[in-house]
């Protein structure tokens, strides 16, 4: 093998055209999924304090936003709901007239939005008055009771017209139960994108402002994963795949690139990564302070997530990134 001085890796880096030719990873608009927060009311567009450029929107505004996304050629959204009323068992989550169900029906009623893929997040934490992801017995989240409600929520979303169901709760056995419930109600064609490997993370802080879903006591460590673990991530992904997940997700993304890489290598499944609220807000904040070049760091972070092995990325930067991809 030739080596230095005849071998020089810089040779392919001098000319911009050559650099483009040897690029290995591309961020495409087709990879992007944009999270949206739906709130009750009309003409509501409240900016989330900790997430500049991200809004809670009522359904009328949401429809305008979706039109903009279609124009930007962003192919998919994931919806989170802020309900009218919260209670101990998160009733609005599985109410056919709940905020998400109404939002999905409104989107699906618009012919100009017919190519927009609508994914719905399935969890109870936005709908419970205590902010936990399930039904409580004292301070303990009851697994199996919660899973049954999540299955009702999933079916209710599918009935409203959701294209993909994305359970984010991390209860045991929820993928199998949701699959069974969807199939029983004739939604055999609706895929499940499971938040298979979701870590208990400080990076979710701003989301809890956006979705008004902070737990009133304790944290989510009894169901979400410990940052320190990766063998367990493999077991989590494996069990969701066995239970029937069609797409598996790793979340957060940036601090867990090794996990994305391992999961993709090991299972070869369609793999999603969620660049979460804190990842977004940190880049936005540093950009606003002029401490970093926001666009550059945004594209670098998204490209790194793809390079690690993600096929698709849920990101609050979807619109900004789509505009930049356009220019290239
Ligand atoms: C709900 C859910 C959360 C996120 C997505 N779905 C919050 C949480 O688990 O506390 C986080 C997304 C983000 O931070 O952008 N279970
Ligand atoms: Zn939750």
PDB file of C-alpha atoms in Angstrom, residues 2 5 11 15 34 57 61 69 71 74 82-83 85 130 146 155 157 194 214 238 250 254 264 268 270 278 317 321:
ATOM      1  CA  UNK A   2       1.226   3.423  -0.921  1.00  0.00           C
ATOM      2  CA  UNK A   5       4.558  10.979   0.805  1.00  0.00           C
ATOM      3  CA  UNK A  11      -5.766  15.720  -2.481  1.00  0.00           C
ATOM      4  CA  UNK A  15     -11.374  21.426  -5.135  1.00  0.00           C
ATOM      5  CA  UNK A  34     -41.452  18.312  11.787  1.00  0.00           C
ATOM      6  CA  UNK A  57     -51.109  26.488  17.519  1.00  0.00           C
ATOM      7  CA  UNK A  61     -53.277  28.058  12.323  1.00  0.00           C
ATOM      8  CA  UNK A  69     -44.608  22.723   5.031  1.00  0.00           C
ATOM      9  CA  UNK A  71     -44.705  24.235  -0.076  1.00  0.00           C
ATOM     10  CA  UNK A  74     -41.307  18.761   4.050  1.00  0.00           C
ATOM     11  CA  UNK A  82     -52.362  20.187  24.472  1.00  0.00           C
ATOM     12  CA  UNK A  83     -55.809  19.148  25.692  1.00  0.00           C
ATOM     13  CA  UNK A  85     -58.851  19.470  30.178  1.00  0.00           C
ATOM     14  CA  UNK A 130     -50.031  14.855  37.180  1.00  0.00           C
ATOM     15  CA  UNK A 146     -51.437   2.276  30.905  1.00  0.00           C
ATOM     16  CA  UNK A 155     -56.879   3.282  17.606  1.00  0.00           C
ATOM     17  CA  UNK A 157     -55.736   8.376  16.197  1.00  0.00           C
ATOM     18  CA  UNK A 194     -41.854   3.136  18.234  1.00  0.00           C
ATOM     19  CA  UNK A 214     -43.742  18.323  33.124  1.00  0.00           C
ATOM     20  CA  UNK A 238     -35.068  -5.969  19.930  1.00  0.00           C
ATOM     21  CA  UNK A 250     -33.557   6.554  19.202  1.00  0.00           C
ATOM     22  CA  UNK A 254     -26.925  14.199  19.248  1.00  0.00           C
ATOM     23  CA  UNK A 264     -28.885   0.550  12.812  1.00  0.00           C
ATOM     24  CA  UNK A 268     -30.895  -2.918   9.824  1.00  0.00           C
ATOM     25  CA  UNK A 270     -35.769   1.693   9.303  1.00  0.00           C
ATOM     26  CA  UNK A 278     -32.950  20.822  24.234  1.00  0.00           C
ATOM     27  CA  UNK A 317     -35.071  22.624  12.458  1.00  0.00           C
ATOM     28  CA  UNK A 321     -32.959  22.911   7.065  1.00  0.00           C
TER      29      UNK A 321
END
